[in-house]
Amino acid sequence: MRKQKTLAIGFGFGFAVAVVGAVAWACGPDFPTQMLDDRDATLKAVPQNTFAFEAQQLLPASDGLEAMESGRYGEDPKAKPDLTPEQAERVKVLRASATGAQAFEGGADLPADVRAYVAGAVDWTRATQECPGPPDSQYGEALSKPPCAVFDADALDKAQASFEQVLAMPPDQATHRGAWAAYMLGEVHALRAAKAAGTPAFATQRDAAAKSFQQVRARVLAGASDAQGLAVASFGEEARLSLYADAKPCVWVNLYNGEDCASSLSSADLKHAIALYAAQAGHGSGNAVQSLASIASSVLANQDQVDALIDGPVSQRLLVTYALSSVTPQTTDGKPQPALTALVDAIQAKGPDKVSAADRLASLAYELGRYDDAEKLVAKADGPLASWVRAKLALRKGDREGAARAYAEAAKAFPRADDPKAALEPDSVHRLMGERGVLALARGEYVDAMTRMYEASTAVGGDGNVYDGELEESGAGYGNDMNYIAERVLAVDELKTFIDAQVPASPTPTVKPDKDHPAEPLSLKDRLRWLLARRLMRAGRFEDAYAYFAPGLDPRFGDVDLRAKAKEYASDLHDGDHAWTDIGKAEARYAAAKIARENGMELLGFEQGPDYSDNGGGYQGGSGQSADTLKGDLVTAGEHQRFNDSAAQPDRRFHYRYLAADRAVSAADLLPPRSQAFAATLCMATNWMLQGPPDYNEAADGDASKPINERQRRAQAYYARYVKQGPYVEWADSFGWNCEEPDFASARKLKRAEQVRAVKHFVRKYLAVEIAVFVLAVAGLVFLVIRRRRRRTVAP
């Protein structure tokens, strides 16, 4: 995993934040990184979760509060309507009033709490209109700017009075806007605190703001409306109140850049802010995650603050998980990062009973190359992450059996999907599953390797691959690794046994696809059964193969009944060797050749190299392994042998086209050379070769700087044979591009005519000899008759 210092974008403000993500796409499909590409690196990788997951696990939520924030690409949060459409439209109109008093006067038809709240909101807007912020923004949306200390005092007083009016109502009469009013009252006091920073009034206003934000959560838990997720947002707003140093607010950009204000924050304030952000993150707030990252980044650069924070379990765990997931462990000269080394030393100096997350700290020690420390830490830890670290340490010692046991222990402790205290996030669980498969392959346990990769792939879903990796990563190719093992490592019978036991066929869709109902995508299980069907077809085990093709016409597999087509192909292959006449054999061979060419990918193609059915054959690469990548002591001799034994014949891109051409040429071998069918079968074979494209490692068509590619070589050989043996045909000038279908009926007539001509020629050429033989035969017969009669006369 690539790491870098994480840039925080905000401190959990209550207002929605639009985050625009830039995604770079390369030309062609997105090929995920496969675990088998670099097995040594895969098994040495540091066990860890993402920082977002770890931040949300610091203080998991135990109530029903929900965060409502903008999506990754700036999508507006989906608010929960708490007013009728008519009331909502009325509020929208009143919000455009010049003053809160006008809005209140015009809102007599609204619920009392809504009416007073709208009045306060109008005055709040008037009060903060001079506050800095992006064009067309509300105050509070400029997350990198400090709280506003310039406001219209009169308008702010009126806004405060309106919000207090709402809060003075009985709770059951303020269910619509009670929590909202408490939130905005907190904003009012926060605004006053910013202006009073450095004076005795600051503490009074800050405490009042904090109490208001706490009241938001209490009201929502009591049943008040929280249509905008203000309860969770109030954690972040309350946390900001603790980030003042030397009478100045310390916003995220100050923390990220390690400015003076960051080092001046007291440990008590930092711990309080961390606890609030952790609670906010535990409710699913992405803004809080970024705030925690910014604080952790700043603190790790200040050893005094590190020493002050590690005595708190939440703040200690925050620093460890941020260091583990987001900081590059080595300096540019390959040495351990001093800040990370100092963090580990400081925590260990506190004593083993002061370690709040021994499994995370063990993983960090492993990452830093402090293997003895990692051993000591995991000895006092349990759970899947600790077992994962034990597996890594065993692998480092060369103890693959011990590593396998540790991986199995980790798998037994996998968390439930809804476990709020899970030690591993889903992506980490998938990776651990995949690593078990890599280790099983290295131990020569090929079926077990298939089982582990299949488990990881099915857990991921879809085709078993992850495509949305962060930064330069391009996901994880569990499905690709599984298909490699299925296609190139397992013996056919091993794969068949595995699929029969674990991969049932899905039912054929009952809805015919159309523009409103597109065809369903193939599931991983369906693709795996299809892969087996093609392996069996390539092995000539046709009867076994049929059951793994979809029955009937299944739109998920295209517009061809593949099971019926497979039977037709097998029948043609049989007749190509067993028909009574040579013409019959040739006709069957050509029929099989056409099926191989037109449906070869579906019936015979490799899922990965050399045909790459997984991407429709559009790209030669992106999945699977090659002889060049199967290197290192983690690749067994058995895997090498199985890989070689399962190679395509010939091992060329779209290998089934070569099979089709070979079958067509074998049909020509049985046809009269001067027949149209002879010319047509060779023409078709040439056409299939000319259609291309060449393998990536061969010369392109027409490239004279390299040896001619195999397709062109074959095409030239077929044409040369036609010129030497075949008849003239009208399309000879465009041979290989403009071909007719073979006329086998005419070939039969020509064959019979040639046979008659051959007999006549023989008779004419050897007539004298034939007469002489006939005369001698007659004479001999006469002699025998006469002799027989004489013997009867002499007998007594």
PDB file of C-alpha atoms in Angstrom, residues 394-542:
ATOM      1  CA  ALA A 394       6.439 -16.900  10.881  1.00  0.00           C
ATOM      2  CA  LEU A 395       6.915 -16.355   7.159  1.00  0.00           C
ATOM      3  CA  ARG A 396       9.919 -14.179   7.865  1.00  0.00           C
ATOM      4  CA  LYS A 397      11.470 -17.139   9.723  1.00  0.00           C
ATOM      5  CA  GLY A 398      10.654 -19.475   6.843  1.00  0.00           C
ATOM      6  CA  ASP A 399       8.047 -21.328   8.904  1.00  0.00           C
ATOM      7  CA  ARG A 400       5.324 -21.738   6.294  1.00  0.00           C
ATOM      8  CA  GLU A 401       3.458 -24.316   8.345  1.00  0.00           C
ATOM      9  CA  GLY A 402       3.356 -21.983  11.338  1.00  0.00           C
ATOM     10  CA  ALA A 403       2.225 -19.162   9.075  1.00  0.00           C
ATOM     11  CA  ALA A 404      -0.591 -21.330   7.737  1.00  0.00           C
ATOM     12  CA  ARG A 405      -1.757 -22.020  11.301  1.00  0.00           C
ATOM     13  CA  ALA A 406      -1.687 -18.316  12.141  1.00  0.00           C
ATOM     14  CA  TYR A 407      -3.662 -17.449   9.014  1.00  0.00           C
ATOM     15  CA  ALA A 408      -6.220 -20.110   9.956  1.00  0.00           C
ATOM     16  CA  GLU A 409      -6.503 -18.584  13.439  1.00  0.00           C
ATOM     17  CA  ALA A 410      -7.090 -15.163  11.905  1.00  0.00           C
ATOM     18  CA  ALA A 411      -9.780 -16.567   9.624  1.00  0.00           C
ATOM     19  CA  LYS A 412     -11.589 -18.135  12.570  1.00  0.00           C
ATOM     20  CA  ALA A 413     -11.764 -14.729  14.233  1.00  0.00           C
ATOM     21  CA  PHE A 414     -13.149 -12.852  11.230  1.00  0.00           C
ATOM     22  CA  PRO A 415     -15.650 -10.250  12.457  1.00  0.00           C
ATOM     23  CA  ARG A 416     -19.320 -10.233  11.612  1.00  0.00           C
ATOM     24  CA  ALA A 417     -20.301  -7.800   8.896  1.00  0.00           C
ATOM     25  CA  ASP A 418     -22.207  -5.656  11.436  1.00  0.00           C
ATOM     26  CA  ASP A 419     -19.676  -5.840  14.272  1.00  0.00           C
ATOM     27  CA  PRO A 420     -19.083  -2.239  15.498  1.00  0.00           C
ATOM     28  CA  LYS A 421     -15.830  -3.322  17.179  1.00  0.00           C
ATOM     29  CA  ALA A 422     -14.413  -5.319  14.284  1.00  0.00           C
ATOM     30  CA  ALA A 423     -10.618  -5.567  14.209  1.00  0.00           C
ATOM     31  CA  LEU A 424     -10.508  -5.817  10.412  1.00  0.00           C
ATOM     32  CA  GLU A 425     -12.398  -3.957   7.738  1.00  0.00           C
ATOM     33  CA  PRO A 426     -13.854  -5.934   4.801  1.00  0.00           C
ATOM     34  CA  ASP A 427     -10.989  -5.072   2.432  1.00  0.00           C
ATOM     35  CA  SER A 428      -8.461  -6.341   4.964  1.00  0.00           C
ATOM     36  CA  VAL A 429     -10.450  -9.542   5.429  1.00  0.00           C
ATOM     37  CA  HIS A 430     -10.387 -10.079   1.674  1.00  0.00           C
ATOM     38  CA  ARG A 431      -6.653  -9.486   1.553  1.00  0.00           C
ATOM     39  CA  LEU A 432      -6.035 -11.936   4.374  1.00  0.00           C
ATOM     40  CA  MET A 433      -8.110 -14.539   2.514  1.00  0.00           C
ATOM     41  CA  GLY A 434      -6.082 -13.938  -0.608  1.00  0.00           C
ATOM     42  CA  GLU A 435      -2.773 -14.208   1.236  1.00  0.00           C
ATOM     43  CA  ARG A 436      -3.873 -17.612   2.526  1.00  0.00           C
ATOM     44  CA  GLY A 437      -4.312 -18.626  -1.091  1.00  0.00           C
ATOM     45  CA  VAL A 438      -0.848 -17.377  -2.029  1.00  0.00           C
ATOM     46  CA  LEU A 439       0.700 -19.322   0.847  1.00  0.00           C
ATOM     47  CA  ALA A 440      -1.239 -22.483  -0.009  1.00  0.00           C
ATOM     48  CA  LEU A 441       0.034 -22.258  -3.582  1.00  0.00           C
ATOM     49  CA  ALA A 442       3.598 -21.899  -2.301  1.00  0.00           C
ATOM     50  CA  ARG A 443       3.095 -25.031  -0.184  1.00  0.00           C
ATOM     51  CA  GLY A 444       1.883 -27.027  -3.181  1.00  0.00           C
ATOM     52  CA  GLU A 445      -1.667 -27.227  -1.818  1.00  0.00           C
ATOM     53  CA  TYR A 446      -3.305 -26.320  -5.090  1.00  0.00           C
ATOM     54  CA  VAL A 447      -6.937 -27.150  -4.320  1.00  0.00           C
ATOM     55  CA  ASP A 448      -6.703 -25.303  -1.003  1.00  0.00           C
ATOM     56  CA  ALA A 449      -5.236 -22.306  -2.849  1.00  0.00           C
ATOM     57  CA  MET A 450      -8.235 -22.393  -5.150  1.00  0.00           C
ATOM     58  CA  THR A 451     -10.552 -22.558  -2.155  1.00  0.00           C
ATOM     59  CA  ARG A 452      -8.990 -19.511  -0.508  1.00  0.00           C
ATOM     60  CA  MET A 453      -8.994 -17.378  -3.639  1.00  0.00           C
ATOM     61  CA  TYR A 454     -12.567 -18.421  -4.336  1.00  0.00           C
ATOM     62  CA  GLU A 455     -13.563 -17.359  -0.810  1.00  0.00           C
ATOM     63  CA  ALA A 456     -11.874 -13.975  -1.277  1.00  0.00           C
ATOM     64  CA  SER A 457     -13.437 -13.490  -4.708  1.00  0.00           C
ATOM     65  CA  THR A 458     -16.960 -14.350  -3.620  1.00  0.00           C
ATOM     66  CA  ALA A 459     -16.586 -12.119  -0.552  1.00  0.00           C
ATOM     67  CA  VAL A 460     -15.620  -9.215  -2.809  1.00  0.00           C
ATOM     68  CA  GLY A 461     -18.557  -9.891  -5.129  1.00  0.00           C
ATOM     69  CA  GLY A 462     -18.952  -9.111  -8.817  1.00  0.00           C
ATOM     70  CA  ASP A 463     -16.146 -10.713 -10.800  1.00  0.00           C
ATOM     71  CA  GLY A 464     -14.043 -11.029  -7.651  1.00  0.00           C
ATOM     72  CA  ASN A 465     -11.838  -8.024  -8.424  1.00  0.00           C
ATOM     73  CA  VAL A 466     -11.613  -4.622  -6.755  1.00  0.00           C
ATOM     74  CA  TYR A 467     -11.165  -1.735  -9.205  1.00  0.00           C
ATOM     75  CA  ASP A 468     -11.412   1.418  -7.108  1.00  0.00           C
ATOM     76  CA  GLY A 469      -8.014   1.495  -5.454  1.00  0.00           C
ATOM     77  CA  GLU A 470      -6.709   4.781  -4.075  1.00  0.00           C
ATOM     78  CA  LEU A 471      -3.754   6.764  -5.366  1.00  0.00           C
ATOM     79  CA  GLU A 472      -1.636   4.741  -7.814  1.00  0.00           C
ATOM     80  CA  GLU A 473      -3.120   1.444  -6.718  1.00  0.00           C
ATOM     81  CA  SER A 474      -5.525  -0.213  -9.090  1.00  0.00           C
ATOM     82  CA  GLY A 475      -7.541  -2.430  -6.818  1.00  0.00           C
ATOM     83  CA  ALA A 476      -7.012  -6.098  -6.077  1.00  0.00           C
ATOM     84  CA  GLY A 477      -7.359  -8.953  -8.550  1.00  0.00           C
ATOM     85  CA  TYR A 478      -8.632 -11.784  -6.357  1.00  0.00           C
ATOM     86  CA  GLY A 479     -10.902 -12.986  -9.152  1.00  0.00           C
ATOM     87  CA  ASN A 480      -8.040 -12.925 -11.637  1.00  0.00           C
ATOM     88  CA  ASP A 481      -5.834 -14.926  -9.277  1.00  0.00           C
ATOM     89  CA  MET A 482      -8.624 -17.434  -8.752  1.00  0.00           C
ATOM     90  CA  ASN A 483      -9.113 -17.850 -12.492  1.00  0.00           C
ATOM     91  CA  TYR A 484      -5.381 -18.375 -12.988  1.00  0.00           C
ATOM     92  CA  ILE A 485      -5.386 -21.217 -10.473  1.00  0.00           C
ATOM     93  CA  ALA A 486      -8.553 -22.682 -11.982  1.00  0.00           C
ATOM     94  CA  GLU A 487      -7.288 -22.537 -15.558  1.00  0.00           C
ATOM     95  CA  ARG A 488      -3.560 -23.127 -15.337  1.00  0.00           C
ATOM     96  CA  VAL A 489      -2.787 -24.832 -12.013  1.00  0.00           C
ATOM     97  CA  LEU A 490      -5.550 -27.261 -11.101  1.00  0.00           C
ATOM     98  CA  ALA A 491      -5.877 -30.430 -13.123  1.00  0.00           C
ATOM     99  CA  VAL A 492      -9.151 -30.629 -15.020  1.00  0.00           C
ATOM    100  CA  ASP A 493     -10.578 -33.266 -12.682  1.00  0.00           C
ATOM    101  CA  GLU A 494      -9.520 -31.257  -9.604  1.00  0.00           C
ATOM    102  CA  LEU A 495     -11.336 -28.233 -10.956  1.00  0.00           C
ATOM    103  CA  LYS A 496     -14.388 -30.291 -11.881  1.00  0.00           C
ATOM    104  CA  THR A 497     -14.578 -31.793  -8.392  1.00  0.00           C
ATOM    105  CA  PHE A 498     -14.218 -28.357  -6.817  1.00  0.00           C
ATOM    106  CA  ILE A 499     -16.940 -26.795  -8.951  1.00  0.00           C
ATOM    107  CA  ASP A 500     -19.319 -29.719  -8.496  1.00  0.00           C
ATOM    108  CA  ALA A 501     -18.980 -29.322  -4.731  1.00  0.00           C
ATOM    109  CA  GLN A 502     -18.954 -25.537  -4.335  1.00  0.00           C
ATOM    110  CA  VAL A 503     -20.085 -23.688  -7.450  1.00  0.00           C
ATOM    111  CA  PRO A 504     -23.728 -24.334  -8.349  1.00  0.00           C
ATOM    112  CA  ALA A 505     -25.221 -23.001 -11.561  1.00  0.00           C
ATOM    113  CA  SER A 506     -27.514 -20.009 -11.326  1.00  0.00           C
ATOM    114  CA  PRO A 507     -30.994 -20.194 -12.857  1.00  0.00           C
ATOM    115  CA  THR A 508     -31.527 -18.935 -16.393  1.00  0.00           C
ATOM    116  CA  PRO A 509     -33.113 -15.456 -16.369  1.00  0.00           C
ATOM    117  CA  THR A 510     -36.818 -15.510 -17.089  1.00  0.00           C
ATOM    118  CA  VAL A 511     -37.067 -11.913 -18.319  1.00  0.00           C
ATOM    119  CA  LYS A 512     -36.026 -11.374 -21.922  1.00  0.00           C
ATOM    120  CA  PRO A 513     -33.575  -8.463 -22.091  1.00  0.00           C
ATOM    121  CA  ASP A 514     -34.606  -5.267 -23.854  1.00  0.00           C
ATOM    122  CA  LYS A 515     -33.820  -1.564 -23.561  1.00  0.00           C
ATOM    123  CA  ASP A 516     -35.662  -1.397 -20.247  1.00  0.00           C
ATOM    124  CA  HIS A 517     -34.303  -4.687 -18.917  1.00  0.00           C
ATOM    125  CA  PRO A 518     -30.662  -5.190 -19.973  1.00  0.00           C
ATOM    126  CA  ALA A 519     -29.142  -8.642 -19.740  1.00  0.00           C
ATOM    127  CA  GLU A 520     -27.932  -9.569 -16.289  1.00  0.00           C
ATOM    128  CA  PRO A 521     -24.158  -9.619 -15.857  1.00  0.00           C
ATOM    129  CA  LEU A 522     -22.536 -12.995 -15.431  1.00  0.00           C
ATOM    130  CA  SER A 523     -21.871 -13.931 -11.848  1.00  0.00           C
ATOM    131  CA  LEU A 524     -18.471 -15.145 -10.727  1.00  0.00           C
ATOM    132  CA  LYS A 525     -19.892 -18.629 -10.288  1.00  0.00           C
ATOM    133  CA  ASP A 526     -21.315 -18.678 -13.820  1.00  0.00           C
ATOM    134  CA  ARG A 527     -17.990 -17.551 -15.275  1.00  0.00           C
ATOM    135  CA  LEU A 528     -16.139 -20.208 -13.316  1.00  0.00           C
ATOM    136  CA  ARG A 529     -18.443 -22.958 -14.590  1.00  0.00           C
ATOM    137  CA  TRP A 530     -18.020 -21.596 -18.106  1.00  0.00           C
ATOM    138  CA  LEU A 531     -14.250 -21.680 -17.677  1.00  0.00           C
ATOM    139  CA  LEU A 532     -14.484 -25.368 -16.757  1.00  0.00           C
ATOM    140  CA  ALA A 533     -16.712 -26.072 -19.749  1.00  0.00           C
ATOM    141  CA  ARG A 534     -14.076 -24.638 -22.092  1.00  0.00           C
ATOM    142  CA  ARG A 535     -11.271 -26.560 -20.394  1.00  0.00           C
ATOM    143  CA  LEU A 536     -13.185 -29.783 -20.875  1.00  0.00           C
ATOM    144  CA  MET A 537     -13.834 -28.923 -24.524  1.00  0.00           C
ATOM    145  CA  ARG A 538     -10.143 -28.268 -25.105  1.00  0.00           C
ATOM    146  CA  ALA A 539      -9.356 -31.612 -23.464  1.00  0.00           C
ATOM    147  CA  GLY A 540     -11.770 -33.385 -25.828  1.00  0.00           C
ATOM    148  CA  ARG A 541     -14.075 -34.365 -22.956  1.00  0.00           C
ATOM    149  CA  PHE A 542     -17.186 -33.180 -24.712  1.00  0.00           C
TER     150      PHE A 542
END
